[in-house]
Coordinates of C-alpha atoms in Angstrom, one line a residue:
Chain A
X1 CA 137.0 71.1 108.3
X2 CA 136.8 73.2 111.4
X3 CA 133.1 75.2 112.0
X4 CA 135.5 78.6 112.3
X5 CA 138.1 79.0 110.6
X6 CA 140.5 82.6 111.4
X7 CA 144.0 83.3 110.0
X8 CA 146.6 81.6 112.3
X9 CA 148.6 85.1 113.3
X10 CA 150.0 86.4 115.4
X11 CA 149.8 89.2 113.8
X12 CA 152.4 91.8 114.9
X13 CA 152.1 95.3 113.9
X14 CA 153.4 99.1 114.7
X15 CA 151.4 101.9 116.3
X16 CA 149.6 103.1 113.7
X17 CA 149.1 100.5 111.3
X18 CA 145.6 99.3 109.4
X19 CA 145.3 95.5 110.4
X20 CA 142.9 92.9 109.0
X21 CA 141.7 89.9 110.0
X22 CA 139.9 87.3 108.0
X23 CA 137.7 84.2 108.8
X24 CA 135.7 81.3 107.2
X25 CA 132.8 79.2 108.8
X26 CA 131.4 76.2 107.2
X27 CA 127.7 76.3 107.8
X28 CA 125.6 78.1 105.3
X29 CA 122.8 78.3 107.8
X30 CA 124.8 80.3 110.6
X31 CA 122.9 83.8 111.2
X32 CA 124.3 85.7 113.7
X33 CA 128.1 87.0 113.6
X34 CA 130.4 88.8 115.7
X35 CA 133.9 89.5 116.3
X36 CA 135.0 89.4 120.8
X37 CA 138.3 90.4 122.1
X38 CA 140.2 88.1 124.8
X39 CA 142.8 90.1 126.8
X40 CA 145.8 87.9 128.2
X41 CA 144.4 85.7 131.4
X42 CA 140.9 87.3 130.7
X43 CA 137.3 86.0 129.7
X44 CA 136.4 86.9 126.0
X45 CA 134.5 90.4 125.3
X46 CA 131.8 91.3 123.0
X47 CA 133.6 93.8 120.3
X48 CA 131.0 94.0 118.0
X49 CA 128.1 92.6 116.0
X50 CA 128.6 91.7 112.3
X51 CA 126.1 92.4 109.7
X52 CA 125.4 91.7 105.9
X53 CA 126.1 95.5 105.2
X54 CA 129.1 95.8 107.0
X55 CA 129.3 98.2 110.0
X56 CA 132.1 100.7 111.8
X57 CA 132.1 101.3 115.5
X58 CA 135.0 104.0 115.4
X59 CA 138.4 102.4 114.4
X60 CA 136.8 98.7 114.0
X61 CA 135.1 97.7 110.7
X62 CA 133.4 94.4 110.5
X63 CA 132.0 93.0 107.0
X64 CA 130.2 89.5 106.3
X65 CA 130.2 88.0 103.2
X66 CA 127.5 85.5 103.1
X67 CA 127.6 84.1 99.6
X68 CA 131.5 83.1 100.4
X69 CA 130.8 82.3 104.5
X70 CA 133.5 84.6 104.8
X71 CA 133.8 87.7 108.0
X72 CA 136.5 90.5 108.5
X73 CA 137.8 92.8 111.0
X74 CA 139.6 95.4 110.2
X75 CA 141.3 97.8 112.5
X76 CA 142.6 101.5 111.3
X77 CA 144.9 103.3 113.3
X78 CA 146.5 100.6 115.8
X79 CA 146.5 101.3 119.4
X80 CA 149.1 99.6 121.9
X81 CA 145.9 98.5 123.7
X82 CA 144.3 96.5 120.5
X83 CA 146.9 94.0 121.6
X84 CA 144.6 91.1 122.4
X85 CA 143.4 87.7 120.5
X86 CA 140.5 88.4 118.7
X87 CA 138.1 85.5 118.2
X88 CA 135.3 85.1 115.3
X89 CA 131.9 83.7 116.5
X90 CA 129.3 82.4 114.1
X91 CA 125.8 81.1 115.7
X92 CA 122.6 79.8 113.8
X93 CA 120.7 81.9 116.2
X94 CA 120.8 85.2 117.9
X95 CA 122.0 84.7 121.4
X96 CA 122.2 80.6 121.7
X97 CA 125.2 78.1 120.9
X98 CA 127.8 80.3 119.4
X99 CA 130.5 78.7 118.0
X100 CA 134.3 80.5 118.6
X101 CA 137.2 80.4 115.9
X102 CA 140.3 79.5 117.6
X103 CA 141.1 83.1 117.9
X104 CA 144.3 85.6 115.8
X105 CA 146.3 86.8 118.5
X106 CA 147.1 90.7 117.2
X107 CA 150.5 92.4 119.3
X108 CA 151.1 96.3 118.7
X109 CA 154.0 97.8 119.1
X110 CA 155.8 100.8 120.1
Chain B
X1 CA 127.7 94.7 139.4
X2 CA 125.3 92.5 137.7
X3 CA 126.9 89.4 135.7
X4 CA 128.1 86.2 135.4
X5 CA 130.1 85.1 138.3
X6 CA 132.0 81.8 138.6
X7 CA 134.1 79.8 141.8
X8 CA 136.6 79.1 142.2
X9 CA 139.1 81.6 140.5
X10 CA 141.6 78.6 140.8
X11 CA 142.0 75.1 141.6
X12 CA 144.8 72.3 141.9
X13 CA 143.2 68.8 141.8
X14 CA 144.8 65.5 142.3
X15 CA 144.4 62.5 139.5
X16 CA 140.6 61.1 140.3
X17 CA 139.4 63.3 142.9
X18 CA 136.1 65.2 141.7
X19 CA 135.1 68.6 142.1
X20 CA 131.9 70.8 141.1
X21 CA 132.7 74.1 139.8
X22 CA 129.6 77.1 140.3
X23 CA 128.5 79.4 138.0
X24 CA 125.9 82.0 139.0
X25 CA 124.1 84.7 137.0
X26 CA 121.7 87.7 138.1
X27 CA 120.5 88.6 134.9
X28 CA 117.6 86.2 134.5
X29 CA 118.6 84.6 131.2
X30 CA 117.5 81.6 129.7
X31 CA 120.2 79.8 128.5
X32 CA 123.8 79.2 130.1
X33 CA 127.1 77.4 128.9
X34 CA 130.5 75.9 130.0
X35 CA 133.1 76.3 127.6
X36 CA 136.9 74.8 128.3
X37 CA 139.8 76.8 126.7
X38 CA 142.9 75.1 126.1
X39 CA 145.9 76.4 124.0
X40 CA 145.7 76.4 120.2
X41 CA 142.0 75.2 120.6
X42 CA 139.8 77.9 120.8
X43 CA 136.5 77.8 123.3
X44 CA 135.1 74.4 123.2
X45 CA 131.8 73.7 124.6
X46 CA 131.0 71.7 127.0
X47 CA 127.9 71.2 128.1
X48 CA 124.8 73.7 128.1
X49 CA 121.4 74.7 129.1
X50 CA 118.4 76.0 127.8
X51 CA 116.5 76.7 130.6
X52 CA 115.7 75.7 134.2
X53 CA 116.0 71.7 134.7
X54 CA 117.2 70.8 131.1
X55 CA 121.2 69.9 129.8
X56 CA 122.5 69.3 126.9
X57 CA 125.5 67.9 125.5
X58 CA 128.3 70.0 123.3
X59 CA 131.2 69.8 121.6
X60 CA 133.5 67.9 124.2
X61 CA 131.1 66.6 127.6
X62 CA 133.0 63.6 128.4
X63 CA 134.0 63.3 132.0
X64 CA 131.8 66.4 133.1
X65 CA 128.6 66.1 134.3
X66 CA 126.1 69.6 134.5
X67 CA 122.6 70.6 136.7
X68 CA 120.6 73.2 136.4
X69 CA 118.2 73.1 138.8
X70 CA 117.6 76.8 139.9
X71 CA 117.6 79.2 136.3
X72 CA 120.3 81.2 137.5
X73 CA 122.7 78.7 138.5
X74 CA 124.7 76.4 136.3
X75 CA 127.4 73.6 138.0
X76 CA 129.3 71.9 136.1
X77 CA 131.0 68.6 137.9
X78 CA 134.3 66.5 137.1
X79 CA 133.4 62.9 139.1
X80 CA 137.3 61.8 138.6
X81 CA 139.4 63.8 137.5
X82 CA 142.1 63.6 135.0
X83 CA 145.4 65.2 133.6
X84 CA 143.4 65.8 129.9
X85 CA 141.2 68.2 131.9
X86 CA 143.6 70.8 133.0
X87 CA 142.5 73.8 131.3
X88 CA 140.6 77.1 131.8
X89 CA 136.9 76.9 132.6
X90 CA 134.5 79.7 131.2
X91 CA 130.8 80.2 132.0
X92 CA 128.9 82.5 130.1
X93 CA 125.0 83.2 129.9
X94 CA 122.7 84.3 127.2
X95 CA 119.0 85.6 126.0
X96 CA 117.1 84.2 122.7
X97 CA 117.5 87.2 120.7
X98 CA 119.7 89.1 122.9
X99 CA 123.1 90.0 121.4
X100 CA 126.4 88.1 122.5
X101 CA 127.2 86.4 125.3
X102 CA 127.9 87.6 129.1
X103 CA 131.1 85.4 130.6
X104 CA 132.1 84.8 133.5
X105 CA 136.2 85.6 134.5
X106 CA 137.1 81.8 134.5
X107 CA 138.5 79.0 136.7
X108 CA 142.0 78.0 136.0
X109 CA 141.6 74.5 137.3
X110 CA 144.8 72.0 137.0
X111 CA 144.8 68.4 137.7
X112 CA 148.1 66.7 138.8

């Protein structure tokens, strides 16, 4: 079983539309979370940090889910420039060895 | 702009010739990472530091060797390479403590 697991996508969706994305990691001792956003050719950017009590930052909801090892994005309100992959990152410590999921590519369109 | 900044951008290699691939960062952080990319697979690490003079191993360091022997420089070498190793090349650069990592834009390197 993979460290990161994320749904396989892509995930192709209207303007508009409430999108979720799910993903499972495999070690119980992980502490740190966070969701980053790869644009097409680009490096991978922080999108935001995911805690225990779940947190918004504008569109983007993040919730963890520690008794299942479970994380979630969700985006309300799709934007043609949300079209990215977006990657799940688990780490047993703030800021060293993260571990990436192999990414849900999300495509909004017109 | 302060950050991680890696050379080359891109690189064509021939089967068994070596190369050393730079990554420099201005931020004074501790620890620093290369990471290979490849379709399907996600970010797989490669090799990684904690600190000035010290390497580890990750996830996939055959065939790359790393030094780290100024803090904010991080080179990660191919002594022959190979076909397998075409791929794209991120450096990134973190602080205990310090939320997410800081990458670098990548090197596209392919090996022919």
């Amino acid at each position: 079983r993979k460290e990161v697991e994320q749904d396989p996508g892509p995930f192709n969706v209207p303007e508009g539309a409430t999108v979720a994305f799910n993903c499972t990691y495999s070690n119980s001792a992980s502490q740190s979370f966070f969701w980053y956003r790869q644009d097409c050719r680009k490096e991978p950017k922080l999108l935001m940090s995911v805690y225990s009590s779940g947190n918004e930052d504008g569109r983007f909801t993040a919730q963890l889910n520690r008794a299942s090892q479970y994380i979630s994005l969700l985006i309300r309100d799709s934007k043609l420039s949300d079209s990215a992959t977006y990657l799940c990152v688990v780490a047993l410590n703030y800021g060293q060895n993260f571990v990436f999921g192999p990414g849900t590519r999300l495509s909004v369109l017109p | 702009n302060a950050g991680v900044t890696q050379t080359p951008k891109f690189r064509v290699l021939k089967t068994g010739q070596s190369m050393t691939l730079l990554c420099a960062q201005d931020m004074n952080h501790e620890y620093m990472y290369w990471y290979r990319q490849d379709p399907g697979m996600g970010l797989r690490l490669i090799h990684y530091s904690v600190g000035e003079g010290t390497t580890a191993k990750g996830e996939v360091p055959d065939g790359y060797n790393v030094s780290r022997l100024k803090k904010q420089n991080f080179l990660l070498g191919l002594e022959s390479a190979a076909p397998s190793q075409t791929s794209v090349y991120f450096c990134a650069s973190s602080q205990a403590g310090m939320i997410g990592y800081t990458f670098g834009s990548g090197t596209r390197l392919t090996v022919v």
